[in-house]
mmCIF file with all atom_site columns, C-alpha atoms in Angstrom:
data_model
loop_
_atom_site.group_PDB
_atom_site.id
_atom_site.type_symbol
_atom_site.label_atom_id
_atom_site.label_alt_id
_atom_site.label_comp_id
_atom_site.label_asym_id
_atom_site.label_entity_id
_atom_site.label_seq_id
_atom_site.pdbx_PDB_ins_code
_atom_site.Cartn_x
_atom_site.Cartn_y
_atom_site.Cartn_z
_atom_site.occupancy
_atom_site.B_iso_or_equiv
_atom_site.pdbx_formal_charge
_atom_site.auth_seq_id
_atom_site.auth_comp_id
_atom_site.auth_asym_id
_atom_site.auth_atom_id
_atom_site.pdbx_PDB_model_num
ATOM 1   C CA . MET K 1 1   ? 101.527 232.953 73.390 1.00 26.00 ? 29  MET K CA 1
ATOM 2   C CA . ARG K 1 2   ? 101.974 232.164 76.869 1.00 30.00 ? 30  ARG K CA 1
ATOM 3   C CA . VAL K 1 3   ? 101.344 228.447 77.941 1.00 32.00 ? 31  VAL K CA 1
ATOM 4   C CA . LEU K 1 4   ? 101.684 226.940 81.488 1.00 28.00 ? 32  LEU K CA 1
ATOM 5   C CA . PRO K 1 5   ? 102.672 223.522 82.553 1.00 30.00 ? 33  PRO K CA 1
ATOM 6   C CA . VAL K 1 6   ? 99.672  221.216 83.020 1.00 29.00 ? 34  VAL K CA 1
ATOM 7   C CA . PHE K 1 7   ? 100.180 217.383 83.452 1.00 28.00 ? 35  PHE K CA 1
ATOM 8   C CA . ALA K 1 8   ? 101.891 214.341 83.195 1.00 27.00 ? 36  ALA K CA 1
ATOM 9   C CA . LEU K 1 9   ? 99.792  211.657 84.862 1.00 25.00 ? 37  LEU K CA 1
ATOM 10  C CA . ALA K 1 10  ? 102.846 209.558 85.366 1.00 26.00 ? 38  ALA K CA 1
ATOM 11  C CA . CYS K 1 11  ? 104.858 211.849 86.835 1.00 28.00 ? 39  CYS K CA 1
ATOM 12  C CA . ALA K 1 12  ? 101.956 213.450 89.253 1.00 32.00 ? 40  ALA K CA 1
ATOM 13  C CA . GLY K 1 13  ? 101.632 210.561 91.245 1.00 31.00 ? 41  GLY K CA 1
ATOM 14  C CA . VAL K 1 14  ? 97.872  209.816 89.824 1.00 37.00 ? 42  VAL K CA 1
ATOM 15  C CA . SER K 1 15  ? 96.937  206.069 90.271 1.00 38.00 ? 43  SER K CA 1
ATOM 16  C CA . LEU K 1 16  ? 94.813  204.470 87.714 1.00 39.00 ? 44  LEU K CA 1
ATOM 17  C CA . SER K 1 17  ? 91.317  203.937 88.375 1.00 45.00 ? 45  SER K CA 1
ATOM 18  C CA . ALA K 1 18  ? 88.100  202.739 86.871 1.00 42.00 ? 46  ALA K CA 1
ATOM 19  C CA . GLN K 1 19  ? 87.887  206.463 85.358 1.00 56.00 ? 47  GLN K CA 1
ATOM 20  C CA . ASP K 1 20  ? 90.940  205.473 83.340 1.00 84.00 ? 48  ASP K CA 1
ATOM 21  C CA . ARG K 1 21  ? 88.348  204.193 80.713 1.00 90.00 ? 49  ARG K CA 1
ATOM 22  C CA . GLY K 1 22  ? 85.655  206.059 79.119 1.00 92.00 ? 50  GLY K CA 1
ATOM 23  C CA . ALA K 1 23  ? 83.284  207.063 76.493 1.00 96.00 ? 51  ALA K CA 1
ATOM 24  C CA . TRP K 1 24  ? 81.335  209.905 75.111 1.00 96.00 ? 52  TRP K CA 1
ATOM 25  C CA . VAL K 1 25  ? 78.513  210.989 72.708 1.00 95.00 ? 53  VAL K CA 1
ATOM 26  C CA . ALA K 1 26  ? 78.664  214.703 71.337 1.00 94.00 ? 54  ALA K CA 1
ATOM 27  C CA . ARG K 1 27  ? 75.724  216.120 70.164 1.00 94.00 ? 55  ARG K CA 1
ATOM 28  C CA . ILE K 1 28  ? 74.398  219.196 68.425 1.00 92.00 ? 56  ILE K CA 1
ATOM 29  C CA . GLY K 1 29  ? 70.833  219.832 68.591 1.00 91.00 ? 57  GLY K CA 1
ATOM 30  C CA . ALA K 1 30  ? 69.274  215.888 68.497 1.00 91.00 ? 58  ALA K CA 1
ATOM 31  C CA . ASP K 1 31  ? 72.160  215.155 66.047 1.00 92.00 ? 59  ASP K CA 1
ATOM 32  C CA . THR K 1 32  ? 74.905  212.687 67.391 1.00 91.00 ? 60  THR K CA 1
ATOM 33  C CA . VAL K 1 33  ? 78.496  214.545 65.580 1.00 90.00 ? 61  VAL K CA 1
ATOM 34  C CA . ALA K 1 34  ? 80.875  212.384 67.296 1.00 92.00 ? 62  ALA K CA 1
ATOM 35  C CA . LEU K 1 35  ? 81.178  209.385 69.395 1.00 95.00 ? 63  LEU K CA 1
ATOM 36  C CA . GLU K 1 36  ? 84.545  208.463 71.421 1.00 96.00 ? 64  GLU K CA 1
ATOM 37  C CA . THR K 1 37  ? 86.074  205.988 73.727 1.00 96.00 ? 65  THR K CA 1
ATOM 38  C CA . TYR K 1 38  ? 89.714  206.329 75.375 1.00 95.00 ? 66  TYR K CA 1
ATOM 39  C CA . GLU K 1 39  ? 92.126  204.597 77.654 1.00 95.00 ? 67  GLU K CA 1
ATOM 40  C CA . ARG K 1 40  ? 94.812  205.977 80.210 1.00 90.00 ? 68  ARG K CA 1
ATOM 41  C CA . THR K 1 41  ? 98.286  204.437 79.280 1.00 89.00 ? 69  THR K CA 1
ATOM 42  C CA . ALA K 1 42  ? 101.263 204.249 81.684 1.00 88.00 ? 70  ALA K CA 1
ATOM 43  C CA . THR K 1 43  ? 102.488 207.320 79.651 1.00 87.00 ? 71  THR K CA 1
ATOM 44  C CA . GLY K 1 44  ? 99.713  209.006 78.332 1.00 88.00 ? 72  GLY K CA 1
ATOM 45  C CA . LEU K 1 45  ? 96.078  208.649 76.553 1.00 91.00 ? 73  LEU K CA 1
ATOM 46  C CA . ARG K 1 46  ? 95.264  206.776 73.520 1.00 94.00 ? 74  ARG K CA 1
ATOM 47  C CA . GLY K 1 47  ? 91.301  207.056 72.212 1.00 95.00 ? 75  GLY K CA 1
ATOM 48  C CA . GLU K 1 48  ? 89.099  206.754 69.025 1.00 95.00 ? 76  GLU K CA 1
ATOM 49  C CA . ILE K 1 49  ? 86.547  208.896 68.208 1.00 94.00 ? 77  ILE K CA 1
ATOM 50  C CA . VAL K 1 50  ? 84.319  208.878 64.996 1.00 93.00 ? 78  VAL K CA 1
ATOM 51  C CA . THR K 1 51  ? 82.812  212.032 63.276 1.00 88.00 ? 79  THR K CA 1
ATOM 52  C CA . ARG K 1 52  ? 80.062  212.791 60.835 1.00 82.00 ? 80  ARG K CA 1
ATOM 53  C CA . SER K 1 53  ? 81.043  216.657 59.871 1.00 71.00 ? 81  SER K CA 1
ATOM 54  C CA . PRO K 1 54  ? 81.564  217.352 57.068 1.00 70.00 ? 82  PRO K CA 1
ATOM 55  C CA . ILE K 1 55  ? 82.728  213.658 56.097 1.00 78.00 ? 83  ILE K CA 1
ATOM 56  C CA . SER K 1 56  ? 82.209  210.594 58.137 1.00 84.00 ? 84  SER K CA 1
ATOM 57  C CA . LEU K 1 57  ? 86.091  209.653 59.666 1.00 86.00 ? 85  LEU K CA 1
ATOM 58  C CA . HIS K 1 58  ? 87.379  207.617 62.400 1.00 89.00 ? 86  HIS K CA 1
ATOM 59  C CA . ARG K 1 59  ? 90.241  208.936 64.225 1.00 90.00 ? 87  ARG K CA 1
ATOM 60  C CA . ILE K 1 60  ? 93.051  207.314 66.500 1.00 91.00 ? 88  ILE K CA 1
ATOM 61  C CA . TYR K 1 61  ? 94.822  209.484 68.636 1.00 90.00 ? 89  TYR K CA 1
ATOM 62  C CA . THR K 1 62  ? 97.731  208.587 70.963 1.00 89.00 ? 90  THR K CA 1
ATOM 63  C CA . VAL K 1 63  ? 98.978  211.329 73.129 1.00 88.00 ? 91  VAL K CA 1
ATOM 64  C CA . THR K 1 64  ? 102.556 210.476 74.984 1.00 86.00 ? 92  THR K CA 1
ATOM 65  C CA . TYR K 1 65  ? 103.535 212.668 78.127 1.00 82.00 ? 93  TYR K CA 1
ATOM 66  C CA . GLY K 1 66  ? 107.486 212.828 78.922 1.00 77.00 ? 94  GLY K CA 1
ATOM 67  C CA . ALA K 1 67  ? 109.585 215.217 80.938 1.00 74.00 ? 95  ALA K CA 1
ATOM 68  C CA . ALA K 1 68  ? 110.959 216.735 77.331 1.00 72.00 ? 96  ALA K CA 1
ATOM 69  C CA . GLY K 1 69  ? 107.965 217.450 75.963 1.00 71.00 ? 97  GLY K CA 1
ATOM 70  C CA . SER K 1 70  ? 104.640 215.603 74.737 1.00 77.00 ? 98  SER K CA 1
ATOM 71  C CA . ALA K 1 71  ? 103.932 214.523 71.426 1.00 81.00 ? 99  ALA K CA 1
ATOM 72  C CA . TYR K 1 72  ? 100.596 213.311 69.722 1.00 82.00 ? 100 TYR K CA 1
ATOM 73  C CA . GLU K 1 73  ? 100.058 210.763 66.768 1.00 85.00 ? 101 GLU K CA 1
ATOM 74  C CA . LEU K 1 74  ? 96.734  211.011 64.867 1.00 85.00 ? 102 LEU K CA 1
ATOM 75  C CA . VAL K 1 75  ? 95.810  208.653 62.169 1.00 85.00 ? 103 VAL K CA 1
ATOM 76  C CA . THR K 1 76  ? 92.382  209.318 60.319 1.00 84.00 ? 104 THR K CA 1
ATOM 77  C CA . HIS K 1 77  ? 90.419  206.657 58.483 1.00 83.00 ? 105 HIS K CA 1
ATOM 78  C CA . ASN K 1 78  ? 87.648  207.737 55.960 1.00 83.00 ? 106 ASN K CA 1
ATOM 79  C CA . ILE K 1 79  ? 84.676  205.542 56.630 1.00 82.00 ? 107 ILE K CA 1
ATOM 80  C CA . GLY K 1 80  ? 82.570  207.143 54.318 1.00 71.00 ? 108 GLY K CA 1
ATOM 81  C CA . GLY K 1 81  ? 84.941  205.517 50.834 1.00 70.00 ? 109 GLY K CA 1
ATOM 82  C CA . ALA K 1 82  ? 86.897  208.236 49.728 1.00 66.00 ? 110 ALA K CA 1
ATOM 83  C CA . PRO K 1 83  ? 91.080  207.661 50.175 1.00 65.00 ? 111 PRO K CA 1
ATOM 84  C CA . ASN K 1 84  ? 92.389  207.615 54.080 1.00 65.00 ? 112 ASN K CA 1
ATOM 85  C CA . VAL K 1 85  ? 94.058  210.522 55.029 1.00 65.00 ? 113 VAL K CA 1
ATOM 86  C CA . PRO K 1 86  ? 98.157  209.961 56.140 1.00 61.00 ? 114 PRO K CA 1
ATOM 87  C CA . ALA K 1 87  ? 98.724  209.715 59.597 1.00 57.00 ? 115 ALA K CA 1
ATOM 88  C CA . GLU K 1 88  ? 99.917  213.132 61.396 1.00 61.00 ? 116 GLU K CA 1
ATOM 89  C CA . SER K 1 89  ? 102.326 212.554 64.000 1.00 57.00 ? 117 SER K CA 1
ATOM 90  C CA . LYS K 1 90  ? 103.902 216.113 65.969 1.00 58.00 ? 118 LYS K CA 1
ATOM 91  C CA . THR K 1 91  ? 105.776 217.113 68.892 1.00 53.00 ? 119 THR K CA 1
ATOM 92  C CA . SER K 1 92  ? 104.928 219.834 71.011 1.00 50.00 ? 120 SER K CA 1
ATOM 93  C CA . GLY K 1 93  ? 108.531 221.063 71.375 1.00 45.00 ? 121 GLY K CA 1
ATOM 94  C CA . MET K 1 94  ? 107.759 222.088 75.157 1.00 42.00 ? 122 MET K CA 1
ATOM 95  C CA . ALA K 1 95  ? 109.898 220.883 77.784 1.00 38.00 ? 123 ALA K CA 1
ATOM 96  C CA . GLY K 1 96  ? 108.455 220.223 80.855 1.00 40.00 ? 124 GLY K CA 1
ATOM 97  C CA . ASP K 1 97  ? 104.802 218.293 81.305 1.00 40.00 ? 125 ASP K CA 1
ATOM 98  C CA . ARG K 1 98  ? 102.446 219.624 79.193 1.00 45.00 ? 126 ARG K CA 1
ATOM 99  C CA . ALA K 1 99  ? 100.554 218.191 76.749 1.00 51.00 ? 127 ALA K CA 1
ATOM 100 C CA . PRO K 1 100 ? 98.349  218.826 73.322 1.00 61.00 ? 128 PRO K CA 1
ATOM 101 C CA . TYR K 1 101 ? 94.662  218.811 73.421 1.00 73.00 ? 129 TYR K CA 1
ATOM 102 C CA . LEU K 1 102 ? 93.252  217.820 69.931 1.00 79.00 ? 130 LEU K CA 1
ATOM 103 C CA . PHE K 1 103 ? 89.856  219.065 69.333 1.00 78.00 ? 131 PHE K CA 1
ATOM 104 C CA . PRO K 1 104 ? 86.940  217.740 70.025 1.00 80.00 ? 132 PRO K CA 1
ATOM 105 C CA . ALA K 1 105 ? 88.480  214.546 72.030 1.00 88.00 ? 133 ALA K CA 1
ATOM 106 C CA . ALA K 1 106 ? 86.406  214.800 75.369 1.00 91.00 ? 134 ALA K CA 1
ATOM 107 C CA . GLY K 1 107 ? 89.207  212.389 77.044 1.00 89.00 ? 135 GLY K CA 1
ATOM 108 C CA . LEU K 1 108 ? 91.895  214.968 76.760 1.00 86.00 ? 136 LEU K CA 1
ATOM 109 C CA . ILE K 1 109 ? 89.448  217.668 78.434 1.00 87.00 ? 137 ILE K CA 1
ATOM 110 C CA . GLU K 1 110 ? 88.963  215.250 81.376 1.00 88.00 ? 138 GLU K CA 1
ATOM 111 C CA . ASP K 1 111 ? 93.296  214.627 81.326 1.00 84.00 ? 139 ASP K CA 1
ATOM 112 C CA . ALA K 1 112 ? 93.518  218.293 81.527 1.00 84.00 ? 140 ALA K CA 1
ATOM 113 C CA . VAL K 1 113 ? 91.072  218.537 84.321 1.00 87.00 ? 141 VAL K CA 1
ATOM 114 C CA . ARG K 1 114 ? 92.235  215.496 86.253 1.00 84.00 ? 142 ARG K CA 1
ATOM 115 C CA . GLY K 1 115 ? 96.014  217.300 85.721 1.00 82.00 ? 143 GLY K CA 1
ATOM 116 C CA . LEU K 1 116 ? 94.846  220.553 87.530 1.00 84.00 ? 144 LEU K CA 1
ATOM 117 C CA . ARG K 1 117 ? 93.216  218.848 90.080 1.00 83.00 ? 145 ARG K CA 1
ATOM 118 C CA . ALA K 1 118 ? 96.614  216.651 90.455 1.00 83.00 ? 146 ALA K CA 1
ATOM 119 C CA . ARG K 1 119 ? 98.363  219.384 91.194 1.00 84.00 ? 147 ARG K CA 1
ATOM 120 C CA . GLY K 1 120 ? 96.271  221.635 93.113 1.00 87.00 ? 148 GLY K CA 1
ATOM 121 C CA . SER K 1 121 ? 95.967  223.983 90.612 1.00 89.00 ? 149 SER K CA 1
ATOM 122 C CA . ASP K 1 122 ? 92.476  225.855 89.787 1.00 91.00 ? 150 ASP K CA 1
ATOM 123 C CA . SER K 1 123 ? 93.909  227.375 86.343 1.00 92.00 ? 151 SER K CA 1
ATOM 124 C CA . ALA K 1 124 ? 95.889  226.643 83.226 1.00 88.00 ? 152 ALA K CA 1
ATOM 125 C CA . THR K 1 125 ? 96.425  227.039 79.537 1.00 88.00 ? 153 THR K CA 1
ATOM 126 C CA . VAL K 1 126 ? 97.116  224.147 77.147 1.00 84.00 ? 154 VAL K CA 1
ATOM 127 C CA . PRO K 1 127 ? 98.231  224.161 73.492 1.00 81.00 ? 155 PRO K CA 1
ATOM 128 C CA . ALA K 1 128 ? 95.541  222.614 71.452 1.00 82.00 ? 156 ALA K CA 1
ATOM 129 C CA . VAL K 1 129 ? 95.385  221.550 67.909 1.00 80.00 ? 157 VAL K CA 1
ATOM 130 C CA . GLN K 1 130 ? 91.811  221.313 65.969 1.00 79.00 ? 158 GLN K CA 1
ATOM 131 C CA . MET K 1 131 ? 91.943  217.396 64.702 1.00 79.00 ? 159 MET K CA 1
ATOM 132 C CA . THR K 1 132 ? 89.635  218.950 61.468 1.00 72.00 ? 160 THR K CA 1
ATOM 133 C CA . ASN K 1 133 ? 92.479  221.140 59.491 1.00 74.00 ? 161 ASN K CA 1
ATOM 134 C CA . GLY K 1 134 ? 95.938  220.670 61.976 1.00 75.00 ? 162 GLY K CA 1
ATOM 135 C CA . SER K 1 135 ? 95.521  224.429 63.246 1.00 79.00 ? 163 SER K CA 1
ATOM 136 C CA . THR K 1 136 ? 96.613  225.519 66.918 1.00 81.00 ? 164 THR K CA 1
ATOM 137 C CA . LEU K 1 137 ? 94.814  227.468 69.459 1.00 83.00 ? 165 LEU K CA 1
ATOM 138 C CA . THR K 1 138 ? 94.503  226.958 73.307 1.00 86.00 ? 166 THR K CA 1
ATOM 139 C CA . LEU K 1 139 ? 92.585  225.709 75.657 1.00 88.00 ? 167 LEU K CA 1
ATOM 140 C CA . THR K 1 140 ? 92.483  227.663 78.712 1.00 91.00 ? 168 THR K CA 1
ATOM 141 C CA . ILE K 1 141 ? 90.425  225.543 82.172 1.00 92.00 ? 169 ILE K CA 1
ATOM 142 C CA . ARG K 1 142 ? 89.561  227.113 85.045 1.00 95.00 ? 170 ARG K CA 1
ATOM 143 C CA . LEU K 1 143 ? 87.993  225.287 87.675 1.00 94.00 ? 171 LEU K CA 1
ATOM 144 C CA . VAL K 1 144 ? 84.799  226.739 89.262 1.00 93.00 ? 172 VAL K CA 1
ATOM 145 C CA . GLY K 1 145 ? 83.990  225.469 93.032 1.00 87.00 ? 173 GLY K CA 1
ATOM 146 C CA . LYS K 1 146 ? 84.030  221.623 93.440 1.00 85.00 ? 174 LYS K CA 1
ATOM 147 C CA . ASP K 1 147 ? 81.344  220.334 90.526 1.00 92.00 ? 175 ASP K CA 1
ATOM 148 C CA . SER K 1 148 ? 82.146  222.566 87.626 1.00 95.00 ? 176 SER K CA 1
ATOM 149 C CA . VAL K 1 149 ? 84.767  223.551 85.344 1.00 95.00 ? 177 VAL K CA 1
ATOM 150 C CA . ARG K 1 150 ? 85.039  226.543 82.699 1.00 96.00 ? 178 ARG K CA 1
ATOM 151 C CA . MET K 1 151 ? 86.860  226.338 79.013 1.00 93.00 ? 179 MET K CA 1
ATOM 152 C CA . ILE K 1 152 ? 87.626  228.678 76.498 1.00 93.00 ? 180 ILE K CA 1
ATOM 153 C CA . LEU K 1 153 ? 88.921  226.977 73.094 1.00 88.00 ? 181 LEU K CA 1
ATOM 154 C CA . GLY K 1 154 ? 90.803  229.825 71.120 1.00 85.00 ? 182 GLY K CA 1
ATOM 155 C CA . PRO K 1 155 ? 88.681  232.470 69.311 1.00 80.00 ? 183 PRO K CA 1
ATOM 156 C CA . ILE K 1 156 ? 85.419  230.996 70.276 1.00 79.00 ? 184 ILE K CA 1
ATOM 157 C CA . ASP K 1 157 ? 82.950  233.012 71.792 1.00 77.00 ? 185 ASP K CA 1
ATOM 158 C CA . GLY K 1 158 ? 81.861  232.195 75.437 1.00 82.00 ? 186 GLY K CA 1
ATOM 159 C CA . PRO K 1 159 ? 83.272  229.207 77.519 1.00 94.00 ? 187 PRO K CA 1
ATOM 160 C CA . PHE K 1 160 ? 82.199  225.473 77.500 1.00 94.00 ? 188 PHE K CA 1
ATOM 161 C CA . ILE K 1 161 ? 80.758  224.544 80.696 1.00 96.00 ? 189 ILE K CA 1
ATOM 162 C CA . GLY K 1 162 ? 81.946  221.034 81.892 1.00 96.00 ? 190 GLY K CA 1
ATOM 163 C CA . THR K 1 163 ? 79.907  219.154 85.423 1.00 96.00 ? 191 THR K CA 1
ATOM 164 C CA . LEU K 1 164 ? 81.988  217.084 87.695 1.00 93.00 ? 192 LEU K CA 1
ATOM 165 C CA . ASP K 1 165 ? 81.127  214.171 90.046 1.00 90.00 ? 193 ASP K CA 1
ATOM 166 C CA . GLY K 1 166 ? 82.318  213.860 93.591 1.00 85.00 ? 194 GLY K CA 1
ATOM 167 C CA . ALA K 1 167 ? 85.624  212.326 92.552 1.00 81.00 ? 195 ALA K CA 1
ATOM 168 C CA . GLY K 1 168 ? 85.830  215.411 90.621 1.00 80.00 ? 196 GLY K CA 1
ATOM 169 C CA . ASN K 1 169 ? 85.412  213.208 87.085 1.00 85.00 ? 197 ASN K CA 1
ATOM 170 C CA . LEU K 1 170 ? 83.480  214.867 84.035 1.00 91.00 ? 198 LEU K CA 1
ATOM 171 C CA . THR K 1 171 ? 80.329  214.048 82.822 1.00 94.00 ? 199 THR K CA 1
ATOM 172 C CA . SER K 1 172 ? 79.176  216.523 80.926 1.00 96.00 ? 200 SER K CA 1
ATOM 173 C CA . ILE K 1 173 ? 80.374  219.603 78.689 1.00 96.00 ? 201 ILE K CA 1
ATOM 174 C CA . SER K 1 174 ? 78.020  222.033 77.434 1.00 96.00 ? 202 SER K CA 1
ATOM 175 C CA . GLY K 1 175 ? 78.663  224.119 74.500 1.00 93.00 ? 203 GLY K CA 1
ATOM 176 C CA . ARG K 1 176 ? 75.549  226.027 74.737 1.00 94.00 ? 204 ARG K CA 1
ATOM 177 C CA . LEU K 1 177 ? 77.237  229.555 75.416 1.00 94.00 ? 205 LEU K CA 1
ATOM 178 C CA . THR K 1 178 ? 79.640  229.086 72.195 1.00 91.00 ? 206 THR K CA 1
ATOM 179 C CA . THR K 1 179 ? 79.119  229.605 68.713 1.00 88.00 ? 207 THR K CA 1
ATOM 180 C CA . GLU K 1 180 ? 80.252  225.710 68.441 1.00 85.00 ? 208 GLU K CA 1
ATOM 181 C CA . LYS K 1 181 ? 77.107  224.553 70.348 1.00 91.00 ? 209 LYS K CA 1
ATOM 182 C CA . TYR K 1 182 ? 78.459  220.821 71.164 1.00 90.00 ? 210 TYR K CA 1
ATOM 183 C CA . GLU K 1 183 ? 77.133  219.317 73.886 1.00 95.00 ? 211 GLU K CA 1
ATOM 184 C CA . TRP K 1 184 ? 79.351  215.936 75.548 1.00 95.00 ? 212 TRP K CA 1
ATOM 185 C CA . GLU K 1 185 ? 77.914  213.420 77.700 1.00 96.00 ? 213 GLU K CA 1
ATOM 186 C CA . ARG K 1 186 ? 79.710  210.710 79.537 1.00 96.00 ? 214 ARG K CA 1
ATOM 187 C CA . VAL K 1 187 ? 78.049  207.144 78.469 1.00 95.00 ? 215 VAL K CA 1
ATOM 188 C CA . PRO K 1 188 ? 78.781  203.935 80.058 1.00 94.00 ? 216 PRO K CA 1
ATOM 189 C CA . SER K 1 189 ? 80.214  202.369 76.938 1.00 94.00 ? 217 SER K CA 1
ATOM 190 C CA . LEU K 1 190 ? 80.479  202.140 73.161 1.00 94.00 ? 218 LEU K CA 1
ATOM 191 C CA . ASP K 1 191 ? 81.567  199.819 70.992 1.00 92.00 ? 219 ASP K CA 1
ATOM 192 C CA . LEU K 1 192 ? 82.715  201.937 67.590 1.00 88.00 ? 220 LEU K CA 1
ATOM 193 C CA . ALA K 1 193 ? 83.354  198.792 65.636 1.00 86.00 ? 221 ALA K CA 1
ATOM 194 C CA . VAL K 1 194 ? 79.750  198.528 65.510 1.00 87.00 ? 222 VAL K CA 1
ATOM 195 C CA . LEU K 1 195 ? 78.773  202.214 65.956 1.00 87.00 ? 223 LEU K CA 1
ATOM 196 C CA . GLY K 1 196 ? 81.096  203.782 63.477 1.00 80.00 ? 224 GLY K CA 1
ATOM 197 C CA . PRO K 1 197 ? 80.186  202.297 60.158 1.00 78.00 ? 225 PRO K CA 1
ATOM 198 C CA . ARG K 1 198 ? 76.508  203.471 61.135 1.00 79.00 ? 226 ARG K CA 1
ATOM 199 C CA . PHE K 1 199 ? 77.809  206.745 60.529 1.00 73.00 ? 227 PHE K CA 1
#
């Protein structure tokens, strides 16, 4: 597997801004299947995501970037009443500024796109891990013009299509051309403490 160096925000000179917090709603058709909030830190990204399929789960992910490699920690709480899943913590084992992507975390997709722009690149491939089963795959990202990005996740057919605002921040991600059919939408804010239990 050939993986290109991607990004480490702390090393790339990317300054923190209002876009260092975000919230996303993911849908399949009319059904809301995931809610996510995230915040960038001095060393990486921390996010929370609530999903409904196949059972209702609340996951907290922390990704840390560093010159010696990147690492992530994933803590899963079963909010449907069954026992919690043990915490998972892994290091990518790759030197340089490379970062894992945890599907379906939109905050990490946005981080990868920001990293490309900060480096002046138009494409890269990053290692990815599926939150649902821990299987590894890759996420290939390609900027198209100033307002669009195309992404291929492992063996999934068709690209995910992202739209960018004038500052280059993601505003939506569509899986309509893929077998997954996820549709992500950026929203002003979410209160997962209130909304999560409703799942």
